[in-house]
Amino acid sequence: MRVLLLAGTGEARALAGRLAADPSCEVISSLAGRTAAPEPPPGRVRVGGFGGPDGLTAWLRAERVDAVIDATHPFAALMTASAVVAAERTGVPLLVLRRPGWTAREGDDWRRVPSLRAAAANLPGERVFLTTGRKNLAAFAGDARRWFLVRSVDPPEPPVPPRMEAVLARGPFSVDDELELMRGHAVDTLVTKDSGGAMTAAKLTAARTLGLPVVMVDRPPAPEGVPVAGSVDEAVDWLSAQG
């Protein structure tokens, strides 16, 4: 079985390892190429976009793909939408692999918002730690009053806030790392997207420890009519049922 794995998450890497070890399966992991020098997952890898639904449809047919698993970031809505259209056109089975979102705990001060624009309009503090990704800063670029701390693997892309400091670093980060960063920069607000998962949750623990408000951007809804798996094991079970 030839499987296209739309990758870019820890779950995608783990799933690629499981599938690459199965002699009855050929896995092709597709990376968007937005991060410089990403660590390639096991198996065959392609880098770059497909050219929207039309390009992905043509690619699936040319490569004779038997199944598609969308394990992209929960906020990669455009890629997921393209996968849904291409799967419908080709009749190739599609699964969306999405880790569960985060749940607030006692002591958390979360303010949920539906979008980055809504987050920018509802900032409670003056020194804001943005962990929304280097390509998602435009919503905050018009705020000349607040100071922003931005952390990303690669340099942020404009437009960016006029009062901003960028920290280039690759996670995962420990709670102690996050506490040191937030304290050292006198952060009073955290803005993040509800990506879910343990690898990036330390910042939430640090914010709880420091009593900081968290502006949490809700993830886009999963596509209707498409099966969704919440774990790598569930994705493997789904793929076995397709064979």
PDB file of C-alpha atoms in Angstrom:
ATOM      1  CA  MET A   1       0.000   0.000   0.000  1.00  0.00           C
ATOM      2  CA  ARG A   2       1.348   3.417  -0.975  1.00  0.00           C
ATOM      3  CA  VAL A   3       0.484   6.084   1.611  1.00  0.00           C
ATOM      4  CA  LEU A   4       0.875   9.838   1.327  1.00  0.00           C
ATOM      5  CA  LEU A   5       1.513  11.282   4.775  1.00  0.00           C
ATOM      6  CA  LEU A   6       0.995  15.022   4.965  1.00  0.00           C
ATOM      7  CA  ALA A   7       3.538  15.634   7.681  1.00  0.00           C
ATOM      8  CA  GLY A   8       5.096  18.338   9.836  1.00  0.00           C
ATOM      9  CA  THR A   9       4.100  17.226  13.354  1.00  0.00           C
ATOM     10  CA  GLY A  10       5.540  14.879  15.951  1.00  0.00           C
ATOM     11  CA  GLU A  11       2.658  12.507  15.323  1.00  0.00           C
ATOM     12  CA  ALA A  12       3.492  12.450  11.614  1.00  0.00           C
ATOM     13  CA  ARG A  13       7.117  11.556  12.374  1.00  0.00           C
ATOM     14  CA  ALA A  14       6.072   8.754  14.716  1.00  0.00           C
ATOM     15  CA  LEU A  15       3.568   7.425  12.190  1.00  0.00           C
ATOM     16  CA  ALA A  16       6.152   7.558   9.382  1.00  0.00           C
ATOM     17  CA  GLY A  17       8.463   5.438  11.523  1.00  0.00           C
ATOM     18  CA  ARG A  18       5.729   2.862  12.113  1.00  0.00           C
ATOM     19  CA  LEU A  19       4.797   2.680   8.436  1.00  0.00           C
ATOM     20  CA  ALA A  20       8.380   2.655   7.141  1.00  0.00           C
ATOM     21  CA  ALA A  21       9.038  -0.443   9.256  1.00  0.00           C
ATOM     22  CA  ASP A  22       6.139  -2.294   7.588  1.00  0.00           C
ATOM     23  CA  PRO A  23       7.313  -4.079   4.403  1.00  0.00           C
ATOM     24  CA  SER A  24       3.756  -4.068   3.032  1.00  0.00           C
ATOM     25  CA  CYS A  25       3.587  -0.279   3.137  1.00  0.00           C
ATOM     26  CA  GLU A  26       5.390   2.489   1.240  1.00  0.00           C
ATOM     27  CA  VAL A  27       5.119   5.823   3.044  1.00  0.00           C
ATOM     28  CA  ILE A  28       5.769   9.158   1.360  1.00  0.00           C
ATOM     29  CA  SER A  29       6.010  12.032   3.839  1.00  0.00           C
ATOM     30  CA  SER A  30       5.291  15.478   2.439  1.00  0.00           C
ATOM     31  CA  LEU A  31       6.794  18.515   4.183  1.00  0.00           C
ATOM     32  CA  ALA A  32       5.698  22.048   3.367  1.00  0.00           C
ATOM     33  CA  GLY A  33       9.297  23.311   3.403  1.00  0.00           C
ATOM     34  CA  ARG A  34       8.554  26.356   5.552  1.00  0.00           C
ATOM     35  CA  THR A  35      11.213  25.501   8.145  1.00  0.00           C
ATOM     36  CA  ALA A  36      14.888  25.600   7.196  1.00  0.00           C
ATOM     37  CA  ALA A  37      16.721  22.267   7.497  1.00  0.00           C
ATOM     38  CA  PRO A  38      13.879  20.183   8.977  1.00  0.00           C
ATOM     39  CA  GLU A  39      14.783  16.756  10.305  1.00  0.00           C
ATOM     40  CA  PRO A  40      13.471  14.325   7.667  1.00  0.00           C
ATOM     41  CA  PRO A  41      11.099  11.576   8.813  1.00  0.00           C
ATOM     42  CA  PRO A  42      11.732   7.901   7.974  1.00  0.00           C
ATOM     43  CA  GLY A  43      10.852   6.699   4.495  1.00  0.00           C
ATOM     44  CA  ARG A  44      10.544   8.648   1.276  1.00  0.00           C
ATOM     45  CA  VAL A  45      10.255  12.426   1.656  1.00  0.00           C
ATOM     46  CA  ARG A  46       9.051  15.182  -0.652  1.00  0.00           C
ATOM     47  CA  VAL A  47       9.345  18.881   0.166  1.00  0.00           C
ATOM     48  CA  GLY A  48       7.172  21.744  -1.084  1.00  0.00           C
ATOM     49  CA  GLY A  49       3.565  22.465  -1.882  1.00  0.00           C
ATOM     50  CA  PHE A  50       1.372  20.649  -4.380  1.00  0.00           C
ATOM     51  CA  GLY A  51      -0.238  23.688  -5.979  1.00  0.00           C
ATOM     52  CA  GLY A  52      -3.606  23.533  -4.265  1.00  0.00           C
ATOM     53  CA  PRO A  53      -6.333  20.907  -4.737  1.00  0.00           C
ATOM     54  CA  ASP A  54      -5.711  20.565  -8.487  1.00  0.00           C
ATOM     55  CA  GLY A  55      -2.011  19.880  -8.007  1.00  0.00           C
ATOM     56  CA  LEU A  56      -2.605  17.414  -5.205  1.00  0.00           C
ATOM     57  CA  THR A  57      -5.280  15.624  -7.233  1.00  0.00           C
ATOM     58  CA  ALA A  58      -2.877  15.211 -10.142  1.00  0.00           C
ATOM     59  CA  TRP A  59      -0.098  14.069  -7.825  1.00  0.00           C
ATOM     60  CA  LEU A  60      -2.247  11.396  -6.181  1.00  0.00           C
ATOM     61  CA  ARG A  61      -3.199  10.008  -9.571  1.00  0.00           C
ATOM     62  CA  ALA A  62       0.335  10.118 -10.958  1.00  0.00           C
ATOM     63  CA  GLU A  63       1.793   8.406  -7.889  1.00  0.00           C
ATOM     64  CA  ARG A  64      -1.066   5.903  -7.625  1.00  0.00           C
ATOM     65  CA  VAL A  65      -1.542   6.606  -3.943  1.00  0.00           C
ATOM     66  CA  ASP A  66      -3.780   4.181  -2.039  1.00  0.00           C
ATOM     67  CA  ALA A  67      -4.451   6.288   1.081  1.00  0.00           C
ATOM     68  CA  VAL A  68      -3.795   9.765   2.447  1.00  0.00           C
ATOM     69  CA  ILE A  69      -3.243  10.646   6.095  1.00  0.00           C
ATOM     70  CA  ASP A  70      -3.319  14.324   6.918  1.00  0.00           C
ATOM     71  CA  ALA A  71      -1.076  14.709   9.984  1.00  0.00           C
ATOM     72  CA  THR A  72      -0.316  18.383   9.434  1.00  0.00           C
ATOM     73  CA  HIS A  73      -0.502  21.005  12.172  1.00  0.00           C
ATOM     74  CA  PRO A  74      -4.048  21.472  13.533  1.00  0.00           C
ATOM     75  CA  PHE A  75      -4.005  25.015  12.108  1.00  0.00           C
ATOM     76  CA  ALA A  76      -2.927  24.005   8.572  1.00  0.00           C
ATOM     77  CA  ALA A  77      -6.483  24.534   7.342  1.00  0.00           C
ATOM     78  CA  LEU A  78      -5.605  25.192   3.691  1.00  0.00           C
ATOM     79  CA  MET A  79      -3.638  21.954   3.351  1.00  0.00           C
ATOM     80  CA  THR A  80      -6.434  19.990   4.984  1.00  0.00           C
ATOM     81  CA  ALA A  81      -9.006  21.565   2.678  1.00  0.00           C
ATOM     82  CA  SER A  82      -6.902  20.640  -0.365  1.00  0.00           C
ATOM     83  CA  ALA A  83      -6.599  17.066   0.892  1.00  0.00           C
ATOM     84  CA  VAL A  84     -10.370  16.784   1.303  1.00  0.00           C
ATOM     85  CA  VAL A  85     -11.027  17.988  -2.255  1.00  0.00           C
ATOM     86  CA  ALA A  86      -8.305  15.809  -3.787  1.00  0.00           C
ATOM     87  CA  ALA A  87      -9.512  12.727  -1.921  1.00  0.00           C
ATOM     88  CA  GLU A  88     -13.082  13.294  -3.110  1.00  0.00           C
ATOM     89  CA  ARG A  89     -11.957  13.714  -6.712  1.00  0.00           C
ATOM     90  CA  THR A  90      -9.747  10.620  -6.764  1.00  0.00           C
ATOM     91  CA  GLY A  91     -11.670   8.351  -4.433  1.00  0.00           C
ATOM     92  CA  VAL A  92      -8.555   7.854  -2.305  1.00  0.00           C
ATOM     93  CA  PRO A  93      -9.413   7.222   1.380  1.00  0.00           C
ATOM     94  CA  LEU A  94      -8.448  10.138   3.655  1.00  0.00           C
ATOM     95  CA  LEU A  95      -7.847  10.205   7.395  1.00  0.00           C
ATOM     96  CA  VAL A  96      -7.154  13.308   9.481  1.00  0.00           C
ATOM     97  CA  LEU A  97      -4.759  12.675  12.377  1.00  0.00           C
ATOM     98  CA  ARG A  98      -5.188  15.388  15.018  1.00  0.00           C
ATOM     99  CA  ARG A  99      -3.888  15.248  18.557  1.00  0.00           C
ATOM    100  CA  PRO A 100      -6.452  16.469  21.110  1.00  0.00           C
ATOM    101  CA  GLY A 101      -6.425  20.129  22.042  1.00  0.00           C
ATOM    102  CA  TRP A 102      -5.422  21.415  25.459  1.00  0.00           C
ATOM    103  CA  THR A 103      -7.783  21.604  28.418  1.00  0.00           C
ATOM    104  CA  ALA A 104      -7.539  24.314  31.066  1.00  0.00           C
ATOM    105  CA  ARG A 105      -6.635  23.211  34.586  1.00  0.00           C
ATOM    106  CA  GLU A 106      -7.201  24.728  37.997  1.00  0.00           C
ATOM    107  CA  GLY A 107      -5.164  27.899  38.245  1.00  0.00           C
ATOM    108  CA  ASP A 108      -5.237  28.626  34.512  1.00  0.00           C
ATOM    109  CA  ASP A 109      -6.461  32.002  33.283  1.00  0.00           C
ATOM    110  CA  TRP A 110      -7.326  31.303  29.661  1.00  0.00           C
ATOM    111  CA  ARG A 111      -9.205  33.657  27.372  1.00  0.00           C
ATOM    112  CA  ARG A 112     -10.325  31.692  24.310  1.00  0.00           C
ATOM    113  CA  VAL A 113     -10.682  33.534  21.021  1.00  0.00           C
ATOM    114  CA  PRO A 114     -11.660  32.316  17.534  1.00  0.00           C
ATOM    115  CA  SER A 115      -8.782  33.843  15.557  1.00  0.00           C
ATOM    116  CA  LEU A 116      -5.451  35.637  15.672  1.00  0.00           C
ATOM    117  CA  ARG A 117      -7.221  38.878  14.805  1.00  0.00           C
ATOM    118  CA  ALA A 118      -9.485  38.387  17.813  1.00  0.00           C
ATOM    119  CA  ALA A 119      -6.429  37.638  19.947  1.00  0.00           C
ATOM    120  CA  ALA A 120      -4.813  40.921  18.891  1.00  0.00           C
ATOM    121  CA  ALA A 121      -8.004  42.779  19.783  1.00  0.00           C
ATOM    122  CA  ASN A 122      -8.224  41.214  23.255  1.00  0.00           C
ATOM    123  CA  LEU A 123      -4.717  41.451  24.721  1.00  0.00           C
ATOM    124  CA  PRO A 124      -4.829  42.018  28.474  1.00  0.00           C
ATOM    125  CA  GLY A 125      -1.153  42.929  29.012  1.00  0.00           C
ATOM    126  CA  GLU A 126       1.670  45.161  27.835  1.00  0.00           C
ATOM    127  CA  ARG A 127       4.555  42.681  27.408  1.00  0.00           C
ATOM    128  CA  VAL A 128       3.253  39.843  25.289  1.00  0.00           C
ATOM    129  CA  PHE A 129       4.898  36.501  24.519  1.00  0.00           C
ATOM    130  CA  LEU A 130       3.700  35.403  21.055  1.00  0.00           C
ATOM    131  CA  THR A 131       4.061  31.684  20.290  1.00  0.00           C
ATOM    132  CA  THR A 132       1.797  31.695  17.249  1.00  0.00           C
ATOM    133  CA  GLY A 133       4.443  31.011  14.583  1.00  0.00           C
ATOM    134  CA  ARG A 134       6.710  33.286  12.583  1.00  0.00           C
ATOM    135  CA  LYS A 135       4.192  33.665   9.726  1.00  0.00           C
ATOM    136  CA  ASN A 136       1.298  34.687  11.963  1.00  0.00           C
ATOM    137  CA  LEU A 137       2.372  38.094  13.224  1.00  0.00           C
ATOM    138  CA  ALA A 138       0.475  40.375  10.842  1.00  0.00           C
ATOM    139  CA  ALA A 139      -2.535  40.585  13.185  1.00  0.00           C
ATOM    140  CA  PHE A 140      -0.276  42.204  15.807  1.00  0.00           C
ATOM    141  CA  ALA A 141       1.733  44.433  13.453  1.00  0.00           C
ATOM    142  CA  GLY A 142      -0.475  47.458  14.035  1.00  0.00           C
ATOM    143  CA  ASP A 143       0.059  47.465  17.800  1.00  0.00           C
ATOM    144  CA  ALA A 144       2.706  50.099  18.484  1.00  0.00           C
ATOM    145  CA  ARG A 145       1.933  50.343  22.201  1.00  0.00           C
ATOM    146  CA  ARG A 146       2.752  46.866  23.430  1.00  0.00           C
ATOM    147  CA  TRP A 147       6.116  45.096  23.428  1.00  0.00           C
ATOM    148  CA  PHE A 148       6.207  41.600  21.932  1.00  0.00           C
ATOM    149  CA  LEU A 149       8.501  38.636  22.444  1.00  0.00           C
ATOM    150  CA  VAL A 150       8.418  36.244  19.480  1.00  0.00           C
ATOM    151  CA  ARG A 151      10.030  32.813  19.450  1.00  0.00           C
ATOM    152  CA  SER A 152      10.469  30.768  16.284  1.00  0.00           C
ATOM    153  CA  VAL A 153      12.900  28.375  14.616  1.00  0.00           C
ATOM    154  CA  ASP A 154      13.535  30.744  11.698  1.00  0.00           C
ATOM    155  CA  PRO A 155      13.411  34.562  11.660  1.00  0.00           C
ATOM    156  CA  PRO A 156       9.895  36.070  11.739  1.00  0.00           C
ATOM    157  CA  GLU A 157       8.392  37.190   8.446  1.00  0.00           C
ATOM    158  CA  PRO A 158       7.008  40.732   8.070  1.00  0.00           C
ATOM    159  CA  PRO A 159       4.751  42.432   8.771  1.00  0.00           C
ATOM    160  CA  VAL A 160       5.720  42.300  12.455  1.00  0.00           C
ATOM    161  CA  PRO A 161       4.985  44.478  15.505  1.00  0.00           C
ATOM    162  CA  PRO A 162       7.219  47.574  15.672  1.00  0.00           C
ATOM    163  CA  ARG A 163       8.288  46.842  19.253  1.00  0.00           C
ATOM    164  CA  MET A 164       9.430  43.234  19.069  1.00  0.00           C
ATOM    165  CA  GLU A 165      12.301  41.019  20.144  1.00  0.00           C
ATOM    166  CA  ALA A 166      12.802  37.708  18.331  1.00  0.00           C
ATOM    167  CA  VAL A 167      14.295  34.631  19.971  1.00  0.00           C
ATOM    168  CA  LEU A 168      15.375  31.906  17.552  1.00  0.00           C
ATOM    169  CA  ALA A 169      15.179  28.496  19.181  1.00  0.00           C
ATOM    170  CA  ARG A 170      13.935  24.999  18.466  1.00  0.00           C
ATOM    171  CA  GLY A 171      11.920  23.103  21.073  1.00  0.00           C
ATOM    172  CA  PRO A 172      10.884  21.178  22.968  1.00  0.00           C
ATOM    173  CA  PHE A 173      11.334  23.483  25.958  1.00  0.00           C
ATOM    174  CA  SER A 174      11.152  22.544  29.631  1.00  0.00           C
ATOM    175  CA  VAL A 175       9.044  24.360  32.194  1.00  0.00           C
ATOM    176  CA  ASP A 176      12.248  25.782  33.674  1.00  0.00           C
ATOM    177  CA  ASP A 177      13.231  27.077  30.222  1.00  0.00           C
ATOM    178  CA  GLU A 178       9.885  28.802  29.846  1.00  0.00           C
ATOM    179  CA  LEU A 179       9.934  30.262  33.332  1.00  0.00           C
ATOM    180  CA  GLU A 180      13.397  31.686  32.783  1.00  0.00           C
ATOM    181  CA  LEU A 181      12.395  33.213  29.442  1.00  0.00           C
ATOM    182  CA  MET A 182       9.159  34.741  30.714  1.00  0.00           C
ATOM    183  CA  ARG A 183      10.704  36.099  33.886  1.00  0.00           C
ATOM    184  CA  GLY A 184      13.785  37.381  32.097  1.00  0.00           C
ATOM    185  CA  HIS A 185      11.662  39.406  29.682  1.00  0.00           C
ATOM    186  CA  ALA A 186       9.032  40.450  32.254  1.00  0.00           C
ATOM    187  CA  VAL A 187       6.264  38.878  30.154  1.00  0.00           C
ATOM    188  CA  ASP A 188       2.762  39.553  31.449  1.00  0.00           C
ATOM    189  CA  THR A 189       0.664  37.790  28.773  1.00  0.00           C
ATOM    190  CA  LEU A 190       1.023  34.628  26.686  1.00  0.00           C
ATOM    191  CA  VAL A 191      -0.636  34.219  23.278  1.00  0.00           C
ATOM    192  CA  THR A 192      -0.706  30.765  21.748  1.00  0.00           C
ATOM    193  CA  LYS A 193      -2.720  28.548  19.441  1.00  0.00           C
ATOM    194  CA  ASP A 194      -4.503  25.444  20.722  1.00  0.00           C
ATOM    195  CA  SER A 195      -2.078  23.055  19.063  1.00  0.00           C
ATOM    196  CA  GLY A 196      -2.357  20.414  21.785  1.00  0.00           C
ATOM    197  CA  GLY A 197       0.301  17.883  22.671  1.00  0.00           C
ATOM    198  CA  ALA A 198       2.853  17.563  25.446  1.00  0.00           C
ATOM    199  CA  MET A 199       5.875  18.835  23.506  1.00  0.00           C
ATOM    200  CA  THR A 200       4.765  22.484  23.605  1.00  0.00           C
ATOM    201  CA  ALA A 201       2.700  22.495  26.789  1.00  0.00           C
ATOM    202  CA  ALA A 202       5.493  23.687  29.115  1.00  0.00           C
ATOM    203  CA  LYS A 203       4.706  27.323  28.333  1.00  0.00           C
ATOM    204  CA  LEU A 204       1.180  26.788  29.677  1.00  0.00           C
ATOM    205  CA  THR A 205       2.538  25.343  32.916  1.00  0.00           C
ATOM    206  CA  ALA A 206       4.914  28.287  33.206  1.00  0.00           C
ATOM    207  CA  ALA A 207       2.087  30.772  32.640  1.00  0.00           C
ATOM    208  CA  ARG A 208       0.006  29.025  35.313  1.00  0.00           C
ATOM    209  CA  THR A 209       2.943  29.140  37.741  1.00  0.00           C
ATOM    210  CA  LEU A 210       3.441  32.850  37.128  1.00  0.00           C
ATOM    211  CA  GLY A 211      -0.270  33.642  37.195  1.00  0.00           C
ATOM    212  CA  LEU A 212      -0.230  35.028  33.655  1.00  0.00           C
ATOM    213  CA  PRO A 213      -3.306  35.261  31.426  1.00  0.00           C
ATOM    214  CA  VAL A 214      -3.211  33.087  28.288  1.00  0.00           C
ATOM    215  CA  VAL A 215      -4.995  34.187  25.119  1.00  0.00           C
ATOM    216  CA  MET A 216      -5.786  30.833  23.492  1.00  0.00           C
ATOM    217  CA  VAL A 217      -6.680  30.775  19.797  1.00  0.00           C
ATOM    218  CA  ASP A 218      -9.134  27.984  19.019  1.00  0.00           C
ATOM    219  CA  ARG A 219      -8.182  25.560  16.253  1.00  0.00           C
ATOM    220  CA  PRO A 220     -10.209  25.282  13.043  1.00  0.00           C
ATOM    221  CA  PRO A 221     -12.884  22.569  13.103  1.00  0.00           C
ATOM    222  CA  ALA A 222     -12.112  19.195  11.548  1.00  0.00           C
ATOM    223  CA  PRO A 223     -13.571  18.716   8.050  1.00  0.00           C
ATOM    224  CA  GLU A 224     -17.056  17.233   7.934  1.00  0.00           C
ATOM    225  CA  GLY A 225     -17.487  13.693   6.706  1.00  0.00           C
ATOM    226  CA  VAL A 226     -13.801  12.740   7.116  1.00  0.00           C
ATOM    227  CA  PRO A 227     -12.664  10.220   9.756  1.00  0.00           C
ATOM    228  CA  VAL A 228     -10.439  11.703  12.452  1.00  0.00           C
ATOM    229  CA  ALA A 229      -7.885   9.825  14.553  1.00  0.00           C
ATOM    230  CA  GLY A 230      -6.557  11.209  17.815  1.00  0.00           C
ATOM    231  CA  SER A 231      -3.421   9.076  18.021  1.00  0.00           C
ATOM    232  CA  VAL A 232      -0.842   7.257  15.930  1.00  0.00           C
ATOM    233  CA  ASP A 233      -2.261   3.893  17.033  1.00  0.00           C
ATOM    234  CA  GLU A 234      -5.707   4.889  15.782  1.00  0.00           C
ATOM    235  CA  ALA A 235      -4.205   5.953  12.454  1.00  0.00           C
ATOM    236  CA  VAL A 236      -2.409   2.616  12.065  1.00  0.00           C
ATOM    237  CA  ASP A 237      -5.651   0.747  12.820  1.00  0.00           C
ATOM    238  CA  TRP A 238      -7.508   2.829  10.225  1.00  0.00           C
ATOM    239  CA  LEU A 239      -4.873   2.159   7.601  1.00  0.00           C
ATOM    240  CA  SER A 240      -4.954  -1.584   8.310  1.00  0.00           C
ATOM    241  CA  ALA A 241      -8.676  -1.553   7.674  1.00  0.00           C
ATOM    242  CA  GLN A 242      -8.116  -0.010   4.238  1.00  0.00           C
ATOM    243  CA  GLY A 243      -5.916  -2.864   3.073  1.00  0.00           C
TER     244      GLY A 243
END
